[in-house]
């Protein structure tokens, strides 16, 4: 039976459609097309400038036509840039870039491909021609960047980091503030407390200095992930140094590594122990290295219990060979480490071994409670921009395989974390070295594909020629996440109140002002909520002995402005802020 003409036409539809569209774009000529191209090119440059400005300065709030525009993240500008670049690629035949004849769009695309295929892999490898010198330079840059971000952003990410300082500084200053009983004392007292004690010995007694000292310690230790990633990648591919070089660059660029590495939270430090455990398993088949890996994993789990999810990945890695004895040793040493460390830390701080472990299990598993709610199993896929970029994750998928141990250490913990009810991007921090290795392998595969598909038609041509700008946008997106969103204005308000006296204060979201380390001199120190303010009697009792009331701007607008005047408070106009509104008693108004 002869094929129909319709079947023949459908079989060539993608090819015909591509040439039809290219012909249509090529046929659009004249001043209007050139003007549209010029406007699009100028918009791309302007958006790139905005993204770079936000990356460098952290952005801010500007007034545009009487409206406040917040430009603090690169998310929206990069999405608009992606659409603009795609449109400009489709209209590349209309006009050269910025209508300059020496800059044809096709030549810029070719230059981008050469950059990706030739310059980046070669240049990355050249940086580490002398490996330890290259690692030292990259590590120093990453460490100094994290210290800079920590010093210029004094606020707090959540109540967790404030409680860490309440535990360490409470012991340091002899106050022993009460904190949530499911907090393990291991990380605050072993890593944060010594740095703060050194700072205090050199005269740094203020909360700003002590907080920064703890963050510098985390920045320093977390930087060890960089050489560990290099060593692991070299062990995985001893014949191809490009994999290690790219993996180091990717992990250094990663937003979680930099942003949380400038904080006082434990996971940037626990990720070092996880990466070291992975390296131990790669080294040889001896029982001693299995015991070392188990001890390191147990120590990481003592920081945050979720790091125990790497144990199944380690067992699966060992399962590729005869592993029974090594797996048993790893399980035993992991259990001994996490139990021994947790018991000792809890006995010293709480007075009862394993008390924080029991409290955490009871709160999360028995009572099924969460301080921040629950998310669906696909949450980590939904929030990919919060912990990486779509391109790097796609490259990691392309660079993963069962024969690669890093694939187990990347995807197994993510899958297990997805089964737990509560999910946050910071829980993925220990996976970032393995994501970087897999992404580097996927990048090298993409480079090989680009080289082999010079004349590829259809979508292959689009993806090939747009790879360089998408890579650029992905790098900028990661860099745009280097600054951790913190309560900087809250700390500024706490500093303002410390300089204004030591009277009592009622605060909404006390942690945003630094909690008791910043406000311990204010007595009484009361935490209020929007729900409390709706009950006039309860609100009056709560603020009866306070001089100030500090409310979030939205709460002040909805509830505070109507309730607090009847309780004898008015807005303190000497304070200016976007997030907080400060009220002061009328009879005690500051001049």
XYZ file of C-alpha atoms in Angstrom:
591
model
C 0.000 0.000 0.000
C 1.358 3.383 -1.042
C 1.803 5.960 1.763
C -0.494 8.928 1.589
C 0.746 12.404 0.823
C -0.604 13.478 4.236
C 1.572 10.917 6.022
C 4.604 12.102 4.087
C 3.829 15.721 4.996
C 3.411 14.872 8.695
C 6.668 12.964 8.764
C 8.521 16.086 7.640
C 6.477 18.474 9.785
C 9.206 19.446 12.353
C 11.774 20.027 9.593
C 9.307 22.017 7.461
C 8.043 23.985 10.459
C 11.570 25.005 11.481
C 12.402 26.228 7.984
C 9.034 27.948 7.692
C 9.611 29.851 10.942
C 13.208 30.733 10.051
C 12.030 31.909 6.660
C 9.355 34.037 8.276
C 11.855 35.644 10.662
C 14.377 36.164 7.872
C 11.729 37.844 5.711
C 11.058 40.518 8.340
C 13.351 43.363 7.391
C 13.395 47.105 7.525
C 13.559 49.887 10.113
C 10.773 48.472 12.299
C 12.518 45.119 12.715
C 15.852 46.810 13.455
C 14.209 49.117 15.994
C 12.516 46.191 17.737
C 15.803 44.287 17.825
C 17.632 47.283 19.253
C 15.026 47.723 22.007
C 15.234 44.033 22.851
C 19.046 44.131 22.947
C 19.034 47.214 25.159
C 16.518 45.554 27.480
C 18.742 42.472 27.780
C 21.737 44.623 28.705
C 19.670 46.623 31.209
C 18.330 43.481 32.855
C 21.835 42.006 33.031
C 23.006 45.202 34.728
C 20.144 44.966 37.234
C 20.996 41.323 38.018
C 24.695 42.092 38.505
C 23.826 45.095 40.688
C 21.586 42.965 42.901
C 24.288 40.270 43.143
C 26.935 42.815 44.167
C 24.893 45.068 46.466
C 22.028 42.887 47.618
C 19.501 45.175 45.951
C 17.136 47.512 47.712
C 13.899 49.473 47.488
C 13.470 52.226 44.925
C 10.683 54.684 44.164
C 9.239 54.409 40.650
C 6.327 56.709 39.706
C 5.327 57.050 43.350
C 5.426 53.277 43.944
C 7.908 51.299 46.006
C 9.681 48.616 43.998
C 11.611 45.959 45.936
C 14.567 44.617 43.974
C 16.250 42.266 46.434
C 16.378 39.004 44.461
C 17.411 38.101 40.927
C 14.547 35.641 40.449
C 12.161 37.783 38.390
C 14.827 39.653 36.371
C 16.414 36.334 35.346
C 13.087 34.858 34.219
C 12.430 37.979 32.149
C 15.992 37.769 30.805
C 15.472 34.148 29.803
C 12.352 35.071 27.845
C 14.073 38.070 26.224
C 17.130 36.047 25.195
C 14.943 33.310 23.708
C 12.967 35.887 21.732
C 16.176 37.547 20.530
C 17.504 34.166 19.418
C 14.325 33.599 17.411
C 14.710 37.035 15.788
C 18.463 36.804 15.302
C 18.076 37.368 11.534
C 16.430 40.746 11.947
C 19.469 42.759 12.948
C 22.959 42.492 14.478
C 23.247 43.004 18.204
C 22.496 46.663 19.012
C 22.420 47.174 15.207
C 26.238 47.069 15.128
C 27.350 45.270 11.963
C 30.456 43.853 13.635
C 28.264 42.045 16.192
C 25.997 39.634 14.294
C 23.944 37.508 16.645
C 25.117 34.311 14.955
C 28.738 35.219 15.711
C 27.895 35.883 19.380
C 26.194 32.502 19.589
C 29.271 30.829 18.092
C 31.482 32.662 20.581
C 29.312 31.439 23.433
C 29.595 27.870 22.216
C 33.386 28.149 22.006
C 33.391 29.503 25.546
C 31.422 26.512 26.811
C 33.136 23.828 24.762
C 36.750 24.980 24.855
C 37.458 27.745 27.348
C 35.542 26.703 30.474
C 36.773 23.071 30.790
C 40.335 24.013 29.850
C 40.441 27.121 32.032
C 38.866 25.348 35.004
C 41.488 22.623 34.805
C 44.263 25.206 34.450
C 43.243 26.883 37.723
C 44.093 23.620 39.484
C 47.279 22.825 37.571
C 48.891 23.104 40.970
C 45.964 21.583 42.884
C 46.687 22.745 46.408
C 47.529 26.275 45.304
C 44.329 26.459 43.279
C 42.279 25.015 46.124
C 43.871 27.452 48.571
C 42.982 30.425 46.361
C 39.410 29.267 45.748
C 38.962 28.389 49.425
C 40.281 31.757 50.610
C 37.972 33.605 48.216
C 34.972 31.574 49.402
C 35.890 32.066 53.076
C 36.386 35.826 52.736
C 33.142 36.130 50.801
C 31.229 34.323 53.552
C 32.815 36.470 56.246
C 31.929 39.594 54.270
C 28.310 38.477 53.929
C 28.146 37.588 57.619
C 29.506 40.974 58.710
C 27.336 43.058 56.363
C 24.135 41.140 57.116
C 23.842 40.995 60.928
C 20.249 39.738 61.086
C 18.977 36.199 61.596
C 17.500 33.627 59.246
C 15.138 31.981 61.728
C 14.595 31.334 65.397
C 16.982 28.363 65.160
C 20.109 30.476 64.766
C 19.037 32.768 67.608
C 18.594 29.775 69.923
C 22.094 28.567 69.039
C 23.475 31.861 70.378
C 21.173 31.760 73.383
C 22.682 28.387 74.273
C 26.336 29.317 73.690
C 26.229 32.916 74.932
C 24.047 31.934 77.867
C 26.840 29.669 79.142
C 29.538 32.166 78.143
C 27.903 35.047 80.016
C 26.639 32.933 82.916
C 22.932 33.532 82.290
C 21.753 30.126 81.009
C 18.703 31.302 79.083
C 16.039 28.635 78.648
C 15.699 27.294 75.099
C 13.664 24.622 73.360
C 14.525 21.283 74.954
C 14.904 19.439 71.643
C 18.027 21.443 70.756
C 21.219 19.417 71.005
C 24.068 21.220 72.741
C 26.746 19.513 70.647
C 27.043 22.042 67.836
C 26.557 25.268 69.866
C 28.949 24.272 72.604
C 31.666 22.543 70.531
C 31.844 24.904 67.548
C 30.165 28.242 68.349
C 31.047 28.622 72.033
C 34.876 28.352 71.596
C 34.897 31.064 68.908
C 32.822 33.349 71.114
C 35.025 32.663 74.110
C 38.088 33.719 72.093
C 36.284 36.870 70.950
C 35.324 37.665 74.547
C 38.923 37.161 75.678
C 39.993 39.816 73.159
C 37.417 42.296 74.427
C 34.491 41.557 72.115
C 31.679 41.447 74.665
C 28.875 42.925 72.549
C 26.289 40.655 70.918
C 27.290 41.825 67.406
C 30.893 40.713 67.903
C 30.005 37.413 69.554
C 27.464 36.542 66.847
C 29.993 37.354 64.123
C 32.630 35.207 65.838
C 30.330 32.185 65.628
C 29.617 32.853 61.973
C 33.308 33.172 61.142
C 33.889 29.760 62.697
C 31.169 28.207 60.522
C 32.527 29.991 57.434
C 36.005 28.624 58.109
C 35.003 25.013 58.766
C 32.459 24.832 55.939
C 35.133 25.885 53.446
C 36.706 22.432 53.943
C 33.962 21.108 51.644
C 35.956 22.535 48.712
C 39.118 20.374 49.041
C 37.023 17.363 50.049
C 34.960 17.723 46.857
C 38.180 17.917 44.852
C 39.635 14.795 46.470
C 36.420 12.819 46.023
C 36.043 13.802 42.365
C 39.688 12.972 41.620
C 39.174 9.579 43.239
C 36.087 9.009 41.110
C 37.798 10.051 37.846
C 41.588 9.883 38.276
C 42.164 10.159 34.517
C 40.070 13.300 34.005
C 40.973 16.294 36.218
C 38.252 18.346 34.506
C 35.596 16.617 36.627
C 37.238 17.666 39.896
C 37.944 21.196 38.685
C 34.360 21.772 37.560
C 32.936 20.135 40.695
C 34.954 22.515 42.883
C 33.762 25.533 40.900
C 30.144 24.367 41.052
C 30.183 23.720 44.802
C 31.865 27.081 45.400
C 29.196 28.832 43.339
C 26.316 27.002 45.006
C 23.968 29.348 46.820
C 23.456 27.061 49.822
C 27.191 26.622 50.349
C 27.854 30.364 50.393
C 24.676 31.720 52.013
C 24.363 29.263 54.891
C 28.144 29.080 55.172
C 27.926 32.677 56.400
C 25.444 31.718 59.124
C 25.679 30.051 62.510
C 23.531 27.074 61.518
C 24.977 23.545 61.825
C 24.422 21.983 58.399
C 27.310 23.758 56.617
C 29.584 22.122 59.204
C 27.866 18.743 59.141
C 28.267 18.712 55.349
C 32.048 18.645 55.881
C 31.734 15.464 57.948
C 29.425 13.880 55.351
C 31.837 14.688 52.508
C 34.742 13.305 54.560
C 32.781 10.102 55.200
C 32.163 9.732 51.456
C 35.873 10.160 50.772
C 36.729 7.504 53.362
C 34.463 4.993 51.626
C 36.131 5.766 48.291
C 39.668 5.311 49.595
C 39.877 1.526 49.962
C 38.066 -1.574 51.157
C 39.543 -1.810 54.614
C 37.441 -2.046 57.752
C 39.341 0.895 59.234
C 38.069 3.339 56.594
C 34.535 1.996 57.073
C 34.840 2.676 60.787
C 36.113 6.188 60.051
C 33.215 6.796 57.642
C 30.708 5.573 60.209
C 32.209 7.783 62.919
C 32.036 10.802 60.632
C 28.420 10.054 59.651
C 27.484 9.589 63.298
C 29.085 12.908 64.145
C 27.147 14.571 61.308
C 23.925 13.023 62.600
C 24.681 14.435 66.054
C 24.612 17.919 64.472
C 21.237 17.388 62.798
C 19.541 14.008 62.968
C 18.524 14.078 59.290
C 22.160 13.465 58.297
C 21.561 9.844 59.326
C 19.797 9.504 55.962
C 23.226 9.198 54.351
C 23.708 5.812 55.998
C 21.463 4.006 53.448
C 23.417 5.719 50.669
C 26.662 4.495 52.202
C 25.314 0.937 52.465
C 24.190 1.020 48.828
C 27.627 2.277 47.828
C 29.262 -0.611 49.638
C 26.723 -2.979 48.109
C 28.466 -2.811 44.762
C 31.077 -5.234 46.157
C 31.302 -7.705 49.025
C 30.294 -5.467 51.854
C 28.835 -7.390 54.804
C 31.681 -6.769 57.244
C 32.262 -3.182 56.114
C 28.531 -2.389 56.290
C 28.292 -3.860 59.785
C 31.269 -1.824 60.950
C 29.836 1.335 59.377
C 26.440 0.846 61.027
C 27.992 0.070 64.412
C 30.362 3.042 64.444
C 27.634 5.396 63.198
C 25.317 4.331 66.002
C 28.054 4.536 68.629
C 29.107 8.012 67.464
C 25.663 9.564 67.346
C 24.552 8.002 70.635
C 27.803 8.753 72.436
C 28.017 12.373 71.299
C 24.322 13.106 71.894
C 24.324 11.453 75.305
C 27.424 13.324 76.466
C 26.234 16.701 75.159
C 22.748 16.322 76.634
C 24.062 15.082 79.956
C 26.352 18.095 80.220
C 23.865 20.747 79.080
C 20.427 19.360 79.944
C 21.455 17.115 82.833
C 20.000 13.999 81.225
C 21.587 11.813 78.507
C 19.678 11.722 75.203
C 17.033 14.170 76.454
C 17.088 16.315 73.288
C 16.876 13.184 71.109
C 13.860 11.937 73.043
C 12.216 15.381 72.881
C 12.824 15.661 69.132
C 11.414 12.186 68.446
C 8.377 12.870 70.618
C 7.685 16.234 68.984
C 8.185 15.256 65.344
C 7.263 11.552 65.170
C 4.944 10.871 68.128
C 3.035 14.173 68.255
C 3.675 14.792 64.519
C 4.170 18.487 65.217
C 6.100 21.050 63.164
C 6.979 24.652 63.925
C 6.611 25.535 60.217
C 3.976 23.196 58.817
C 4.184 20.327 56.350
C 4.912 20.185 52.629
C 4.037 17.624 49.909
C 6.553 14.965 48.766
C 7.383 16.885 45.575
C 8.338 20.056 47.453
C 12.061 19.820 46.716
C 11.311 19.651 42.990
C 8.994 22.644 43.321
C 11.618 24.741 45.122
C 14.641 23.870 42.959
C 15.485 27.604 42.538
C 15.864 27.822 46.331
C 18.729 25.304 46.449
C 20.168 25.233 42.930
C 19.101 25.991 39.358
C 17.107 23.993 36.831
C 20.153 23.673 34.575
C 22.507 22.358 37.248
C 19.896 19.878 38.476
C 19.298 18.740 34.885
C 23.050 18.324 34.414
C 23.217 16.356 37.668
C 20.484 14.036 36.416
C 22.386 13.609 33.153
C 25.591 12.941 35.091
C 24.087 10.361 37.454
C 24.199 6.596 37.127
C 24.095 3.580 39.424
C 27.806 2.971 38.867
C 28.685 6.413 40.288
C 28.797 6.424 44.126
C 28.079 10.161 44.281
C 24.694 9.495 42.636
C 23.640 7.367 45.609
C 24.779 10.035 48.065
C 22.844 12.688 46.156
C 19.499 11.141 45.272
C 18.892 8.645 48.096
C 18.959 11.268 50.901
C 16.821 13.649 48.808
C 14.279 10.874 48.214
C 14.200 10.001 51.924
C 13.902 13.653 52.950
C 10.983 13.969 50.544
C 9.148 11.321 52.569
C 9.448 13.372 55.760
C 6.632 15.845 56.413
C 8.626 19.063 56.850
C 10.990 20.265 54.113
C 13.338 23.227 53.745
C 16.063 23.961 51.227
C 18.722 24.119 53.957
C 18.172 20.414 54.680
C 19.875 19.746 51.323
C 23.136 21.507 52.205
C 25.077 18.232 52.804
C 24.041 16.994 49.331
C 25.615 19.935 47.507
C 29.117 18.395 47.054
C 27.508 15.384 45.379
C 25.219 17.583 43.290
C 28.317 19.472 42.130
C 30.157 16.284 41.139
C 27.139 14.973 39.231
C 26.580 18.371 37.581
C 30.238 18.500 36.518
C 29.929 15.068 34.939
C 26.714 16.134 33.216
C 28.389 19.315 31.992
C 31.208 17.325 30.380
C 28.647 15.083 28.708
C 26.778 18.167 27.451
C 30.035 19.568 26.042
C 30.673 16.288 24.198
C 27.122 16.378 22.823
C 27.527 19.993 21.670
C 30.699 19.064 19.812
C 28.980 16.119 18.122
C 25.826 17.999 17.114
C 27.158 20.882 15.059
C 24.564 20.374 12.313
C 21.720 19.081 14.473
C 18.268 20.270 13.361
C 15.175 21.270 15.322
C 15.166 21.402 19.107
C 18.730 20.041 19.253
C 19.969 23.146 17.495
C 18.026 25.438 19.825
C 19.251 23.702 22.967
C 22.811 23.616 21.650
C 22.959 27.299 20.738
C 21.117 28.503 23.848
C 23.274 26.457 26.246
C 25.821 29.239 26.826
C 23.287 31.971 27.788
C 21.337 29.512 29.940
C 24.587 28.596 31.721
C 25.308 32.293 32.299
C 21.836 32.880 33.732
C 22.206 29.802 35.958
C 25.511 31.058 37.369
C 23.996 34.496 38.006
C 20.984 32.865 39.634
C 23.214 30.947 42.046
C 25.253 34.057 42.799
C 22.036 35.976 43.421
C 21.269 33.537 46.237
C 24.543 34.064 48.060
C 22.983 36.595 50.421
C 20.883 34.820 53.022
C 17.606 36.608 53.715
C 18.006 37.804 57.288
C 16.198 40.079 59.722
C 18.706 42.904 59.328
C 16.176 45.592 60.165
C 15.189 43.729 63.324
C 18.796 43.776 64.557
C 19.049 47.461 63.628
C 15.941 48.086 65.742
C 17.486 46.121 68.639
C 20.619 48.277 68.406
C 18.437 51.406 68.375
C 16.604 50.257 71.516
C 19.841 49.334 73.306
C 21.114 52.853 72.719
C 17.808 54.353 73.912
C 17.642 52.805 77.355
C 16.853 49.588 79.170
C 13.091 49.819 79.695
C 10.732 46.963 78.965
C 9.630 46.102 75.448
C 6.956 43.970 73.811
C 8.041 42.549 70.447
C 6.414 40.590 67.655
C 8.751 37.859 66.373
C 11.348 38.367 69.068
C 13.926 36.297 67.206
C 14.059 38.860 64.392
C 15.597 41.329 66.841
C 18.191 38.789 67.998
C 16.271 37.472 70.996
C 17.756 37.689 74.473
C 21.397 38.086 73.375
C 20.412 41.503 71.995
C 17.539 42.475 74.312
C 18.338 40.884 77.671
C 18.775 44.330 79.259
C 15.136 45.150 78.489
C 12.955 43.892 81.314
C 10.242 42.887 81.060
C 10.866 41.373 77.617
C 7.535 40.261 76.211
C 6.707 38.505 72.949
C 3.364 39.446 71.440
C 1.397 38.036 68.520
C -1.309 39.488 66.254
C -3.824 37.165 67.920
C -2.941 38.550 71.358
C -3.554 42.128 70.212
C -7.111 41.287 69.157
C -7.901 40.640 72.839
C -7.745 44.099 74.404
C -7.592 42.796 77.967
C -4.770 40.353 77.247
C -2.897 42.985 75.234
C -3.202 45.517 78.074
C -1.804 43.005 80.556
C 1.064 42.063 78.244
C 2.264 45.649 77.681
C 1.411 47.004 81.131
C 5.051 47.441 82.206
C 6.700 48.083 78.851
C 7.867 51.362 77.367
C 7.988 50.197 73.729
C 5.970 47.918 71.487
C 7.548 46.761 68.209
C 5.219 45.254 65.603
C 5.703 44.035 62.052
C 4.485 46.646 59.563
C 1.476 44.626 58.393
C 0.374 43.846 61.963
C 0.777 47.508 62.896
C -1.396 48.563 59.985
C -4.145 45.997 60.605
C -4.259 45.802 64.406
C -1.635 47.948 66.129
C -2.753 51.401 64.993
C -6.271 50.734 66.252
C -5.468 48.956 69.549
C -2.282 50.507 70.943
C -3.479 54.150 71.135
C -6.188 53.004 73.535
C -3.453 51.420 75.675
C -1.454 54.645 75.879
C 0.985 54.128 72.980
C 1.704 56.122 69.848
C 4.083 55.660 66.924
C 7.693 56.620 67.613
C 8.463 58.813 64.599
C 12.184 58.847 65.384
C 12.379 55.245 64.146
C 12.227 54.581 60.416
C 11.922 51.100 58.959
C 10.163 49.034 56.322
C 9.554 45.886 58.372
C 8.935 47.169 61.888
C 6.826 49.926 63.427
C 7.848 51.147 66.882
C 5.358 52.455 69.442
C 6.252 54.336 72.637
C 4.199 55.330 75.660
C 2.900 58.874 75.309
C 4.088 59.975 78.749
C 7.579 58.606 78.061
C 7.983 59.783 74.467
C 11.630 60.185 73.493
C 12.890 63.583 72.402
